[in-house]
mmCIF file of C-alpha atoms in Angstrom:
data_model
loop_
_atom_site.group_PDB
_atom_site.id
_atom_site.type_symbol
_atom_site.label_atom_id
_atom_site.label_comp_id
_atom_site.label_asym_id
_atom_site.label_seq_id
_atom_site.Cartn_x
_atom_site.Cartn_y
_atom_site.Cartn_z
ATOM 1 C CA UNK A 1 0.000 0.000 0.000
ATOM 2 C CA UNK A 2 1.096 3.461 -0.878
ATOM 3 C CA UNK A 3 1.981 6.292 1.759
ATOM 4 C CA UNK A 4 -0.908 8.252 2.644
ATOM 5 C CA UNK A 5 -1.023 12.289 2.308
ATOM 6 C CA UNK A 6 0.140 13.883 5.885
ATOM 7 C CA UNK A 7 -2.502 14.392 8.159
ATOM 8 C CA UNK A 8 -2.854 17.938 9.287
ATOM 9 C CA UNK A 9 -3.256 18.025 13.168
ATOM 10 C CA UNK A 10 -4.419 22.002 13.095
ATOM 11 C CA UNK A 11 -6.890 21.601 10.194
ATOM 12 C CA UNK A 12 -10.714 21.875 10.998
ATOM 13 C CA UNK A 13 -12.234 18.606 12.144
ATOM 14 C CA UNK A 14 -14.521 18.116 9.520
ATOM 15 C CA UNK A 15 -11.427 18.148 7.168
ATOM 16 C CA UNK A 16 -9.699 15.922 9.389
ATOM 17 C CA UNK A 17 -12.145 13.214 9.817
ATOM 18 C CA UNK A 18 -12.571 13.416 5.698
ATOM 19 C CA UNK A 19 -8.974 12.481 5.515
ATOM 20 C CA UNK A 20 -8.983 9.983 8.288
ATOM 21 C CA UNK A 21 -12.223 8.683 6.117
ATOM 22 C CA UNK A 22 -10.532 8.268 2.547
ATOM 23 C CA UNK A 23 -7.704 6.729 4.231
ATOM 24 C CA UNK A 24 -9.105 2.986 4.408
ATOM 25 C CA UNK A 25 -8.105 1.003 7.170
ATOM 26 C CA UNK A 26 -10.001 -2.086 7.251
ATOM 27 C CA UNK A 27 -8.930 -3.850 10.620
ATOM 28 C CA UNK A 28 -5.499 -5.539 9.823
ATOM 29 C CA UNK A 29 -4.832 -2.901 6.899
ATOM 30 C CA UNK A 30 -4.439 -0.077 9.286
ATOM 31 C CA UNK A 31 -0.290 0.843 8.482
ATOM 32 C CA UNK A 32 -0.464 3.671 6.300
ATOM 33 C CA UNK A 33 -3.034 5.491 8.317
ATOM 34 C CA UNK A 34 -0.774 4.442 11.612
ATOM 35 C CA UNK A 35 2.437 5.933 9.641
ATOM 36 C CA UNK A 36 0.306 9.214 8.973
ATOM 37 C CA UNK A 37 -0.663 9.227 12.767
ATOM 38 C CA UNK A 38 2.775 8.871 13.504
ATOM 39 C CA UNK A 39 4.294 11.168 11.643
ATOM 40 C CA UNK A 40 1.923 14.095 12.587
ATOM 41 C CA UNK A 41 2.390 13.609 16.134
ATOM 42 C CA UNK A 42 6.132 13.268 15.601
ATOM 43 C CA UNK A 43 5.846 16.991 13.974
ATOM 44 C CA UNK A 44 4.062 18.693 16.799
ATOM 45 C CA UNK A 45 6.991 18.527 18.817
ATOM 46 C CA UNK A 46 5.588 18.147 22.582
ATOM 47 C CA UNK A 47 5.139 14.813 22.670
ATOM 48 C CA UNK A 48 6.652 11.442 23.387
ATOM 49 C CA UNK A 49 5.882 9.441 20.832
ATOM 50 C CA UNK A 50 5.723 5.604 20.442
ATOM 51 C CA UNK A 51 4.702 2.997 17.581
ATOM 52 C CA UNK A 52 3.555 -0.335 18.907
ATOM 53 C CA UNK A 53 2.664 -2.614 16.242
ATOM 54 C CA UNK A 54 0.304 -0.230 14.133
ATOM 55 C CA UNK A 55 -0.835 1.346 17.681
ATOM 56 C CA UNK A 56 0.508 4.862 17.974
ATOM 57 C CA UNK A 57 1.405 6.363 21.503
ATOM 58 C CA UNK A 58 1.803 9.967 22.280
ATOM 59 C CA UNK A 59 2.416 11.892 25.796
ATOM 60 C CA UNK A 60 3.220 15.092 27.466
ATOM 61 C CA UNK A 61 5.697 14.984 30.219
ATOM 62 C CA UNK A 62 4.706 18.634 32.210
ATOM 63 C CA UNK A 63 4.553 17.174 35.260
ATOM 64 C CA UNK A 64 1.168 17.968 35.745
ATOM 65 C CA UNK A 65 -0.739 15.939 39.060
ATOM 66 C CA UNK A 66 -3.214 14.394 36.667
ATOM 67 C CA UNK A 67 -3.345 12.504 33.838
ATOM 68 C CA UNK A 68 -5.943 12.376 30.923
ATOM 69 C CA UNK A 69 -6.012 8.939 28.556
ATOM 70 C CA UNK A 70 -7.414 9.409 25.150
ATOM 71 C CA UNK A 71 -8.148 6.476 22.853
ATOM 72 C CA UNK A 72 -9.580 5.670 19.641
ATOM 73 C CA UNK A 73 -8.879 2.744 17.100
ATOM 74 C CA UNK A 74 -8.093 3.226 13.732
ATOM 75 C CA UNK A 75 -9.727 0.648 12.309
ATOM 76 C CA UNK A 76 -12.991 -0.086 10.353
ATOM 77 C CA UNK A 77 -15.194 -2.868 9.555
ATOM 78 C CA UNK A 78 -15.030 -3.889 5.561
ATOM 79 C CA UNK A 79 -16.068 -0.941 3.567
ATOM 80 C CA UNK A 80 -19.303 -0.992 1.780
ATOM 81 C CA UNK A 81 -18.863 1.175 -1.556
ATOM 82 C CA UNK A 82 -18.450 4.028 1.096
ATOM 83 C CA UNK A 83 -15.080 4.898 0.634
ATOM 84 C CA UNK A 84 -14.311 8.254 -0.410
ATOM 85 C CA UNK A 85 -16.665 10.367 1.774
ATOM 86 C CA UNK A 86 -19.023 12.038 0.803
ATOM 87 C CA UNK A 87 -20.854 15.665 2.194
ATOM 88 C CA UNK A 88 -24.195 16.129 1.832
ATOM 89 C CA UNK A 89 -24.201 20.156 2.608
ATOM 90 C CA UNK A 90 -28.113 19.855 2.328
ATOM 91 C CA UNK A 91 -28.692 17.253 5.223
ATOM 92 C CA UNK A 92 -24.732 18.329 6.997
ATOM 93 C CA UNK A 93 -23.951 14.708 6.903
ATOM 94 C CA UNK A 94 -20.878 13.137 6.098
ATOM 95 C CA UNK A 95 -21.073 9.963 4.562
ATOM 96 C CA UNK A 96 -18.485 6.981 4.677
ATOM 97 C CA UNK A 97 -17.386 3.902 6.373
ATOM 98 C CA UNK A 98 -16.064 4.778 9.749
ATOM 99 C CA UNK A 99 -17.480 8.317 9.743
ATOM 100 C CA UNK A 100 -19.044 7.245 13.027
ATOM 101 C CA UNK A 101 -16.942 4.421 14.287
ATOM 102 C CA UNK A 102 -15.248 5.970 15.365
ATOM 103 C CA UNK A 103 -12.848 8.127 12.699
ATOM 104 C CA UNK A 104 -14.692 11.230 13.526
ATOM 105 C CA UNK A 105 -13.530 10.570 17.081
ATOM 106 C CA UNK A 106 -9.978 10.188 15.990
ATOM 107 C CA UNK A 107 -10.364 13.479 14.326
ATOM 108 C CA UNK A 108 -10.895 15.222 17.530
ATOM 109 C CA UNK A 109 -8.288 13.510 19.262
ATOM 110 C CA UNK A 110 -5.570 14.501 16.493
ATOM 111 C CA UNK A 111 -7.225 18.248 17.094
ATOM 112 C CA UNK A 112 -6.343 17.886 21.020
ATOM 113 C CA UNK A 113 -2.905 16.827 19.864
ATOM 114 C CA UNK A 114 -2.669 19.673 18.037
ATOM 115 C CA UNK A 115 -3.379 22.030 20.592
ATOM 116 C CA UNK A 116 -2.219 20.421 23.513
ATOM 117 C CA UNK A 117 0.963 18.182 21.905
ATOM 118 C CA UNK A 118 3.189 21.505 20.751
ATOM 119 C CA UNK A 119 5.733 23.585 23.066
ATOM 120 C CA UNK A 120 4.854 25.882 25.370
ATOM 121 C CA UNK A 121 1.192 24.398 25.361
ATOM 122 C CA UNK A 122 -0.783 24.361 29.094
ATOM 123 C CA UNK A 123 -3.020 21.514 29.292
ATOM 124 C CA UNK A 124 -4.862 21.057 32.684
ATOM 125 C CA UNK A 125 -3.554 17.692 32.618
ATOM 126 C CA UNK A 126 -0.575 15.440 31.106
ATOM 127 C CA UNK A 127 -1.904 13.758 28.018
ATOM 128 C CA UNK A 128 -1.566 10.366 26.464
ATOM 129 C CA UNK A 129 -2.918 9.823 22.774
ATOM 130 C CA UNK A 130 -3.840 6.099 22.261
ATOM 131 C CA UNK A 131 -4.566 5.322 18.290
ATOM 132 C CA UNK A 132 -4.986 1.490 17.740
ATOM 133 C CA UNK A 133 -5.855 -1.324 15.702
ATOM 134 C CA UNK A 134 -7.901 -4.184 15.113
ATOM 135 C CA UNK A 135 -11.041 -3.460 17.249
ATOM 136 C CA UNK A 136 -13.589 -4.461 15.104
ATOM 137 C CA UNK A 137 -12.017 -8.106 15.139
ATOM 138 C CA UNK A 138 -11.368 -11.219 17.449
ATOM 139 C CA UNK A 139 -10.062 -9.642 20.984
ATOM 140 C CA UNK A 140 -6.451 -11.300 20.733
ATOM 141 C CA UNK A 141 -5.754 -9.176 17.669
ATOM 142 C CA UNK A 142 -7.106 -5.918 19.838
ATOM 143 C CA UNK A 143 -3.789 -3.223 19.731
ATOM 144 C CA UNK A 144 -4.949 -1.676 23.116
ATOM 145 C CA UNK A 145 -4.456 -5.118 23.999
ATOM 146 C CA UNK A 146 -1.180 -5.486 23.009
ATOM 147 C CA UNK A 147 -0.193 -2.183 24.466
ATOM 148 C CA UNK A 148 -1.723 -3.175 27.783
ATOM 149 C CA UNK A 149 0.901 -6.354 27.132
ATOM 150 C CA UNK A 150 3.466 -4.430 26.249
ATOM 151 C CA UNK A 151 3.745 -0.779 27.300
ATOM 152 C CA UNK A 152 1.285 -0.927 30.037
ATOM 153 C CA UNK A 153 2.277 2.395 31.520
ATOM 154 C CA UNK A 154 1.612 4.076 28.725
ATOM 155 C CA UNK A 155 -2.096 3.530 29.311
ATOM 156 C CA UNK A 156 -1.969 4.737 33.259
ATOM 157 C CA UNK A 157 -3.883 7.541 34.312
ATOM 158 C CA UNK A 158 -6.662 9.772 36.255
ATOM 159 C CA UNK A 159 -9.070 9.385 33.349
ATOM 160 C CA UNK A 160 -9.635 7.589 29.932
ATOM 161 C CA UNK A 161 -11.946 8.694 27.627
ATOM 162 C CA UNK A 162 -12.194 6.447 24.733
ATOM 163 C CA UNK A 163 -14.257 8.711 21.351
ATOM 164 C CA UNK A 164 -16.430 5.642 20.588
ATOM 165 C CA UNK A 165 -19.167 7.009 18.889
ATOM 166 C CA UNK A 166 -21.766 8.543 21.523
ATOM 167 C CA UNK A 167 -23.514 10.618 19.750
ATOM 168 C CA UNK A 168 -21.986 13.305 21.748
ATOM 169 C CA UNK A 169 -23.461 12.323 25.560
ATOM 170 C CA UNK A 170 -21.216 10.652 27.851
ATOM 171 C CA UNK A 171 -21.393 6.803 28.621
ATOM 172 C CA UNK A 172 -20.123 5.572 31.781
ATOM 173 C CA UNK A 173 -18.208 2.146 31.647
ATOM 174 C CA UNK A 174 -19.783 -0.592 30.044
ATOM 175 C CA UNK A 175 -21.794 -3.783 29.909
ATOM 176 C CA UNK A 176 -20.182 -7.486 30.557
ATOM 177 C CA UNK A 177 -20.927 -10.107 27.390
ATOM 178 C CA UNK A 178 -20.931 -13.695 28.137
ATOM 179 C CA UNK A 179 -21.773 -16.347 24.904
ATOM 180 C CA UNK A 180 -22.637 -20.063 26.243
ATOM 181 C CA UNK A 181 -23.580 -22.786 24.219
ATOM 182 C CA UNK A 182 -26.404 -25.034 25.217
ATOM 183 C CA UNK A 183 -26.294 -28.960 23.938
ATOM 184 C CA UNK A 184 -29.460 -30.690 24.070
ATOM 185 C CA UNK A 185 -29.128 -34.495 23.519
ATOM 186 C CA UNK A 186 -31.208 -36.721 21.800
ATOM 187 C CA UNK A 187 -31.380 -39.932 19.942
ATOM 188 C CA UNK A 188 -31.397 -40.542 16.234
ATOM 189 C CA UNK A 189 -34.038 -42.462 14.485
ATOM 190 C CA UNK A 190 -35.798 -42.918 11.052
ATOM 191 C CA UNK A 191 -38.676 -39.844 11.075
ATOM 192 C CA UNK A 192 -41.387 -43.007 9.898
ATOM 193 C CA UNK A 193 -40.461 -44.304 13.478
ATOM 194 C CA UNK A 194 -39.695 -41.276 15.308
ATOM 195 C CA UNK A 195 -41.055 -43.012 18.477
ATOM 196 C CA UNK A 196 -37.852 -44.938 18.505
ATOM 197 C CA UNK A 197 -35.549 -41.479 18.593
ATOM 198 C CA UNK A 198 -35.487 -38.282 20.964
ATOM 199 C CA UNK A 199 -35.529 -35.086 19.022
ATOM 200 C CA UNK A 200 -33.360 -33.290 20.313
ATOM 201 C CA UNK A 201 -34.341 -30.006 18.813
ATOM 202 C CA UNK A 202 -38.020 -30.825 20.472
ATOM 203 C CA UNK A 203 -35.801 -30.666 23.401
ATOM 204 C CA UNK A 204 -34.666 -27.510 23.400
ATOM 205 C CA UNK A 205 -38.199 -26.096 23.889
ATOM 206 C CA UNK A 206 -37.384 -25.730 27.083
ATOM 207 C CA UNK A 207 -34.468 -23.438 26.612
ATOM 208 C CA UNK A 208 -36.437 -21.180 24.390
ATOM 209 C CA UNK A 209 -39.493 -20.824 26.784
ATOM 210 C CA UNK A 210 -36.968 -19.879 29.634
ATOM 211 C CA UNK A 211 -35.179 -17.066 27.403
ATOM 212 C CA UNK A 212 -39.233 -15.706 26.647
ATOM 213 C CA UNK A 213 -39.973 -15.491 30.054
ATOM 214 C CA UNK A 214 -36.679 -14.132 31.298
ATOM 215 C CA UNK A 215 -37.137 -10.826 33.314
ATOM 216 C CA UNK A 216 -33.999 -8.696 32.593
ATOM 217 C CA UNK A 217 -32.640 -6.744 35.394
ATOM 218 C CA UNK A 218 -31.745 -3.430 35.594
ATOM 219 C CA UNK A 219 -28.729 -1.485 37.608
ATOM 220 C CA UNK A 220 -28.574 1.937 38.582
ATOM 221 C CA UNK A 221 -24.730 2.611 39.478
ATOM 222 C CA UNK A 222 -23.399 6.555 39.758
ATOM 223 C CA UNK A 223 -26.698 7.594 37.927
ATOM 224 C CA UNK A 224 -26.211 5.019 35.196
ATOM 225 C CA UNK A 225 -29.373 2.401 34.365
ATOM 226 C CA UNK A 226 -27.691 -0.674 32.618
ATOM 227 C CA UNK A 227 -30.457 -2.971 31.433
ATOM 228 C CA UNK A 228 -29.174 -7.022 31.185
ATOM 229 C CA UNK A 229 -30.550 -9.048 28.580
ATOM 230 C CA UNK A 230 -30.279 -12.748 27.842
ATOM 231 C CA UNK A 231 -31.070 -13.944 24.381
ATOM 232 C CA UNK A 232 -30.910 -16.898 22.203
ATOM 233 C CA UNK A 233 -28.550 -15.838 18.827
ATOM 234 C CA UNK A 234 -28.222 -19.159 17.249
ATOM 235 C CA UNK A 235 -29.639 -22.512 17.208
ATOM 236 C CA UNK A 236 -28.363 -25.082 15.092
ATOM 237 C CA UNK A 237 -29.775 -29.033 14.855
ATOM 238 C CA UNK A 238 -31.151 -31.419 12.226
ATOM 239 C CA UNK A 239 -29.410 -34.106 9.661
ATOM 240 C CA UNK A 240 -31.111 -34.862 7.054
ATOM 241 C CA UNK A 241 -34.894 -34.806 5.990
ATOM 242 C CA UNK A 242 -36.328 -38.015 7.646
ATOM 243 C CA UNK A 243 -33.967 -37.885 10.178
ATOM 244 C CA UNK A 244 -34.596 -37.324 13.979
ATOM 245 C CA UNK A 245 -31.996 -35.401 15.294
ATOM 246 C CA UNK A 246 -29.656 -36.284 17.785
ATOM 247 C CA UNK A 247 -28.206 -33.287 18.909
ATOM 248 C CA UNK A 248 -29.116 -29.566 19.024
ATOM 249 C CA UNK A 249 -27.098 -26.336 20.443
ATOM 250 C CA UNK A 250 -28.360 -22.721 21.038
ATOM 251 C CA UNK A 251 -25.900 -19.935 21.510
ATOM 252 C CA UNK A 252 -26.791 -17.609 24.122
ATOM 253 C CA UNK A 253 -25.740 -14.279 24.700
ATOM 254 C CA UNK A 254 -25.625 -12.489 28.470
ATOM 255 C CA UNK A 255 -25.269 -8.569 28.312
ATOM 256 C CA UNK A 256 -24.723 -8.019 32.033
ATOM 257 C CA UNK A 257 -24.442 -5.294 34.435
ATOM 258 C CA UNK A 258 -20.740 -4.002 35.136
ATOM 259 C CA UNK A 259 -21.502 -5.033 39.266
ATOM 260 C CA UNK A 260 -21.341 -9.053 37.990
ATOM 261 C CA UNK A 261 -18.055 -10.210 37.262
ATOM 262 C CA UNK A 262 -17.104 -12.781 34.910
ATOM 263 C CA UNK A 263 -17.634 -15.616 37.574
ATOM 264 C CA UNK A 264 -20.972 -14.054 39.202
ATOM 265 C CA UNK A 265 -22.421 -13.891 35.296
ATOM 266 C CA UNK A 266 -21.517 -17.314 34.644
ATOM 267 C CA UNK A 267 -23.130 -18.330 37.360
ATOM 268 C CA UNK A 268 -26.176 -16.219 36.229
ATOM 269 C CA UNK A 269 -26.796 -18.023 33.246
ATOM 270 C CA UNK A 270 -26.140 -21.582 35.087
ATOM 271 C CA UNK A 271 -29.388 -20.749 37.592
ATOM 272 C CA UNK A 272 -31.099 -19.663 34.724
ATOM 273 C CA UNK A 273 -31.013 -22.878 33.016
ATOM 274 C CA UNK A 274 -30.713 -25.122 35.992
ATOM 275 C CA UNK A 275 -33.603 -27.335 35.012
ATOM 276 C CA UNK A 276 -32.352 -27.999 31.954
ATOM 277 C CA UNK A 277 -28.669 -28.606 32.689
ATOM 278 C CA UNK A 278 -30.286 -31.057 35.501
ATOM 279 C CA UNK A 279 -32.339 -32.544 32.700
ATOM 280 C CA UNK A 280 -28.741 -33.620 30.663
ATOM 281 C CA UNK A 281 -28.178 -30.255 29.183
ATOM 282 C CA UNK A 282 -24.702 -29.069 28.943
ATOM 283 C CA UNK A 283 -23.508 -25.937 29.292
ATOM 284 C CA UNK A 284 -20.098 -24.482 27.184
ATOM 285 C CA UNK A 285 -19.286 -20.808 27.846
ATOM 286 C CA UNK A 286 -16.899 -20.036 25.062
ATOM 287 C CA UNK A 287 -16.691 -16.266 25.275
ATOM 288 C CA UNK A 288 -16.733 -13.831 29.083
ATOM 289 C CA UNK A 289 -15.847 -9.959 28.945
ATOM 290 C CA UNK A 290 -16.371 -8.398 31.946
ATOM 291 C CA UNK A 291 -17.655 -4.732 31.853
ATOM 292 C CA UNK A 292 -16.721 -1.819 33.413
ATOM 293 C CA UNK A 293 -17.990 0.225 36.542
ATOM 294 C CA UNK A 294 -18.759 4.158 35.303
ATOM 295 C CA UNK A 295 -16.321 5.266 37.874
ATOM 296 C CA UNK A 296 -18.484 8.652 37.933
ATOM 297 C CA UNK A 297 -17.814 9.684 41.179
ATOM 298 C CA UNK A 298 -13.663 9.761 40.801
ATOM 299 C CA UNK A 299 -13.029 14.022 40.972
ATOM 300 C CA UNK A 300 -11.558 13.816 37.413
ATOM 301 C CA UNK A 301 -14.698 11.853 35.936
ATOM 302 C CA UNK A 302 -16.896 14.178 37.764
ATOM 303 C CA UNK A 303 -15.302 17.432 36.191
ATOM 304 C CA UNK A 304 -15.397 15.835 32.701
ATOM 305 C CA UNK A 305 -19.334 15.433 32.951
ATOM 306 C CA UNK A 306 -19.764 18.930 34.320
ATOM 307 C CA UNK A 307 -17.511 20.243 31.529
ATOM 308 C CA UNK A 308 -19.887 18.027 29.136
ATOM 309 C CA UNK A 309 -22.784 19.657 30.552
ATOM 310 C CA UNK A 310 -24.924 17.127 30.750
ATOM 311 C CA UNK A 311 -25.550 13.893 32.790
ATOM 312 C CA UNK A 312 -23.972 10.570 32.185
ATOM 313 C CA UNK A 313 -25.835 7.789 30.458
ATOM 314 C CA UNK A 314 -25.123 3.363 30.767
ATOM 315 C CA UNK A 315 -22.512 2.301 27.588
ATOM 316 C CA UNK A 316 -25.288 -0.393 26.444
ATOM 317 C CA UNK A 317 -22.357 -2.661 24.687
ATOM 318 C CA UNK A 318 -18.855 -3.772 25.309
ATOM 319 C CA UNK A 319 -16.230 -1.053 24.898
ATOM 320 C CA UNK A 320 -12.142 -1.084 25.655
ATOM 321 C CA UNK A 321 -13.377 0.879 28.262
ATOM 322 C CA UNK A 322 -13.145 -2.393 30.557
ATOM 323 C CA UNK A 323 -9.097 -2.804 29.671
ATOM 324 C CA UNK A 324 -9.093 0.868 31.730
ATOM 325 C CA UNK A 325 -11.478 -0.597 34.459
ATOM 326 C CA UNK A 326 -9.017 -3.502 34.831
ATOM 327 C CA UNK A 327 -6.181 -1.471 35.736
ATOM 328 C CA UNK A 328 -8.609 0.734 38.290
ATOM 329 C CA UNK A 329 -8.789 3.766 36.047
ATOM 330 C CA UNK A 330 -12.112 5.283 35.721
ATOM 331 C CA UNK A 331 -13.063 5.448 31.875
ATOM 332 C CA UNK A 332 -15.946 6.814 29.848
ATOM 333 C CA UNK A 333 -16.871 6.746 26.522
ATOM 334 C CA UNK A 334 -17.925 10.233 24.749
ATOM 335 C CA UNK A 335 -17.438 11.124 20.940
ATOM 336 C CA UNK A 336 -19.781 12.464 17.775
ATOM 337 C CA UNK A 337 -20.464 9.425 16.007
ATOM 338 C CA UNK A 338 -23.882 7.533 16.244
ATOM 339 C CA UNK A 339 -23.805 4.438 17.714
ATOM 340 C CA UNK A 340 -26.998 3.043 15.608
ATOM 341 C CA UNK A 341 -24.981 3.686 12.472
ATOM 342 C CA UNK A 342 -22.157 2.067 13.013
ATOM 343 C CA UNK A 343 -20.977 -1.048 10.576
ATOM 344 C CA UNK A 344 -24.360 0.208 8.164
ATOM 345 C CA UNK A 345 -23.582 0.833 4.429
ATOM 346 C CA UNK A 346 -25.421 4.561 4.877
ATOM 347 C CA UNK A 347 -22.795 5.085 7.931
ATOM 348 C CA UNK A 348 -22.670 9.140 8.355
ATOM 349 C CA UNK A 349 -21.776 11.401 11.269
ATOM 350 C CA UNK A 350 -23.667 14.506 11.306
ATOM 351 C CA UNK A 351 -21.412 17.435 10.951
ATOM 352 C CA UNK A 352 -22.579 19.879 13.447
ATOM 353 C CA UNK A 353 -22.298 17.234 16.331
ATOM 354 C CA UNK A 354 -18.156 17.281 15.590
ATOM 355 C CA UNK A 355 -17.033 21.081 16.859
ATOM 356 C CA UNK A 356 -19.096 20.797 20.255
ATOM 357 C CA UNK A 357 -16.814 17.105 20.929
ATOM 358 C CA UNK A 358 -14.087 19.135 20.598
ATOM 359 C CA UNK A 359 -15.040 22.000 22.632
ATOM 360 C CA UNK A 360 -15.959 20.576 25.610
ATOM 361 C CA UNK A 361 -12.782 18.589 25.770
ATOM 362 C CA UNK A 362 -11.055 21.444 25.118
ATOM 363 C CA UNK A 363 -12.933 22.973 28.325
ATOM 364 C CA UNK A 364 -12.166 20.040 29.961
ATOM 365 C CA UNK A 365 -8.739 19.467 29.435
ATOM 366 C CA UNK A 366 -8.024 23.284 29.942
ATOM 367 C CA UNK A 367 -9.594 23.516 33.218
ATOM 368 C CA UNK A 368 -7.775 22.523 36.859
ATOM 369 C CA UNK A 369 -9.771 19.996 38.720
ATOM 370 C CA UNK A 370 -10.056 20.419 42.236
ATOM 371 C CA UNK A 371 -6.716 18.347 43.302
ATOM 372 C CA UNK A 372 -4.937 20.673 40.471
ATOM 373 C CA UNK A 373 -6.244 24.231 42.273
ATOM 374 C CA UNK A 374 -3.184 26.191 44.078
#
C-alpha cells in the first residue's frame, strides 16, 4: 500500500475526519493510516511518541498531578462502496465507512494533539494519545491489547476517555458479554419411526421458553441504568430430511451489568437454566468480557461530565473501556459518532455534532480539577 497524504493536526475537524475517512483502514490494513498518525504527532513537537505494532502512543511529560487517557482505534469494519466520503451540505452529513466508528472521534483527538501536543502548550492535565488497531475483530488481535501487554504504563492515568461514537453524551463504563452454548441431547431415528428417537431439537423447547420469560434486570450505578438481557442468537440441529436429530445447540448471549463479574455472570446463566442442565443439558461458555464500573464519582470523571454539561448515560455494549477498568482507572466513553450507524452501508456522522466534541474537551482538558487548584 502506498503512503498516505500527511494528516494535518491544526486543520478543521470536519477536514480531518474526511482524511482519516478516505484513508481505508479495514482492521489488519491499518499501516499507512498508523504511519500518517505517527508522523503528525512526531511533527508537533511536545510529545513522546511511540509505535507499537500499528498502535501509535503519544504523551506530554509537564509534570502535571493528573493525567488524561485518550483512545480511539483506527480501524474499520469492511467498507461498503463508502469509501471516499461524501458531504451532503443539504442534510450536513458526512457519509463513509467509519465516519461514526469511530474516525470522527480520531479526528478530535488529532485536534487535542494539536493544541495540547506543541511547546509551550498548558493543558490542565498530562496527556496520552492512544490510536490502535484491530477493534472491530477477534479480541487477541485488539492493539490496546497489546499495548496493555506491552507498554502498560503508557495507558496509566486519572481518566480515559475512549471517542467511541456517543452521539456526543457521555457513557459511563460498560456492559459485561458472556456467549454459552447449550447442547441438548437426543437420539437418532428414522422420522417413519420417530417413536424410537429423541428429538433433540423438540428438546430444546425448554431453553427457548426460559429465554421468553426471562425478566432482565436493571442497575442503577453513579446515575447510570444498565439494562441485562439474555437472548438466544443461534440454534443449530437437524441431519437430514427423515432424520430425527440427535443433537441440538443454542448460543446464548448475556449482556450483564458491570456489578457481575465474569464468575458471578456465569453463574447467572447456570441458575437460569438449571432445570435444563439437571435434565442432561450441557452448558459451554466459550466467550466472558467483563464490563466496566462508570467510575463517575472519581473528581476527574466528575469534572469531565460537568464540563460536558450534561448527565452521564449506561454504555449499552462492550467497549475497551473495561481494559481501563481492569487497571482501576475510571473510563468513559464520549465522541460524535452515532452508535446506531455504526458497521451500516449509509454510515454518516452529522457534521454539526463534531465542533461541540471538541469544545468541551477542550474545556475540559483546559480547566484545573479540584486536586490541580493552588
Amino acid at each position: 500500500m502506498t503512503a498516505l497524504p500527511p494528516l494535518d493536526p491544526v486543520a478543521d475537524v470536519l477536514t480531518l475526519t474526511r482524511a482519516l475517512v478516505d484513508a481505508p483502514s479495514v482492521s489488519g490494513g491499518e499501516g499507512p493510516l498508523a504511519d500518517a498518525v505517527e508522523a503528525a504527532l512526531r511533527a508537533l513537537g511536545g510529545l513522546e511518541v511511540e509505535r507499537v505494532g500499528d498502535a501509535v502512543l503519544g504523551r506530554t511529560d509537564l509534570g502535571r498531578p493528573t493525567r488524561v487517557v485518550l483512545a480511539g482505534h483506527l480501524d474499520t469494519v469492511p467498507i461498503a462502496d463508502n469509501v471516499p466520503s461524501r458531504l451532503d451540505e443539504a442534510t450536513g452529513r458526512l457519509y463513509g465507512c467509519g465516519t461514526s466508528d469511530m474516525k470522527a472521534g480520531d479526528a478530535v483527538m488529532l485536534r487535542l494533539a494539536g493544541r495540547f501536543g506543541v511547546p509551550g502548550a498548558e493543558p490542565a492535565h498530562d496527556l496520552t494519545f492512544v490510536f490502535y488497531d484491530n477493534e472491530e475483530v477477534e479480541a487477541v488481535k485488539n492493539g490496546l491489547g497489546r499495548v496493555a501487554r506491552e507498554r502498560r504504563g503508557w495507558l496509566y492515568g486519572d481518566l480515559a476517555i475512549l471517542l467511541e461514537p456517543t452521539d456526543g453524551e457521555i457513557e459511563g463504563g460498560c456492559q459485561g458479554t458472556l456467549r454459552a452454548v447449550l447442547e441438548v441431547p437426543g437420539r437418532r431415528a428414522h422420522s417413519a419411526r420417530s417413536w424410537l428417537g429423541v428429538n433433540a431439537i423438540h428438546g430444546a423447547a425448554g431453553i427457548l421458553a426460559t429465554l421468553a420469560a426471562y425478566e432482565a434486570r436493571e442497575v442503577d450505578i453513579d446515575g447510570c441504568v444498565y439494562r441485562e438481557g439474555l437472548n438466544a442468537v443461534r440454534i443449530e440441529g437437524g441431519v437430514a430430511g427423515n432424520v430425527v436429530p440427535d443433537a441440538c445447540t443454542v448460543t446464548v448471549n448475556l449482556r450483564y451489568a458491570p456489578d457481575r463479574d465474569e464468575d458471578a455472570a456465569e453463574a447467572h446463566v447456570r441458575e437460569v437454566f438449571a432445570d435444563a442442565l439437571a435434565a442432561g443439558v450441557t452448558l459451554t461458555v466459550v466467550d466472558n468480557a467483563g464490563g466496566a464500573l462508570p467510575g463517575l464519582s472519581e473528581p476527574a470523571a466528575a469534572a469531565f461530565v460537568a464540563a460536558v454539561g450534561r448527565p452521564a448515560r449506561a454504555k449499552l455494549g462492550w467497549t475497551d473501556v473495561a481494559r481501563f477498568a481492569a487497571f482501576g482507572i475510571p473510563a468513559v466513553n464520549y465522541g460524535p459518532g452515532d452508535p446506531t450507524l455504526a458497521h451500516t452501508r449509509e454510515e454518516h456522522v452529522l457534521v454539526d455534532r463534531l465542533q461541540p466534541a471538541e469544545d468541551a474537551l477542550v474545556a475540559y482538558l483546559s480547566t484545573p480539577t479540584d486536586q490541580e487548584r493552588p
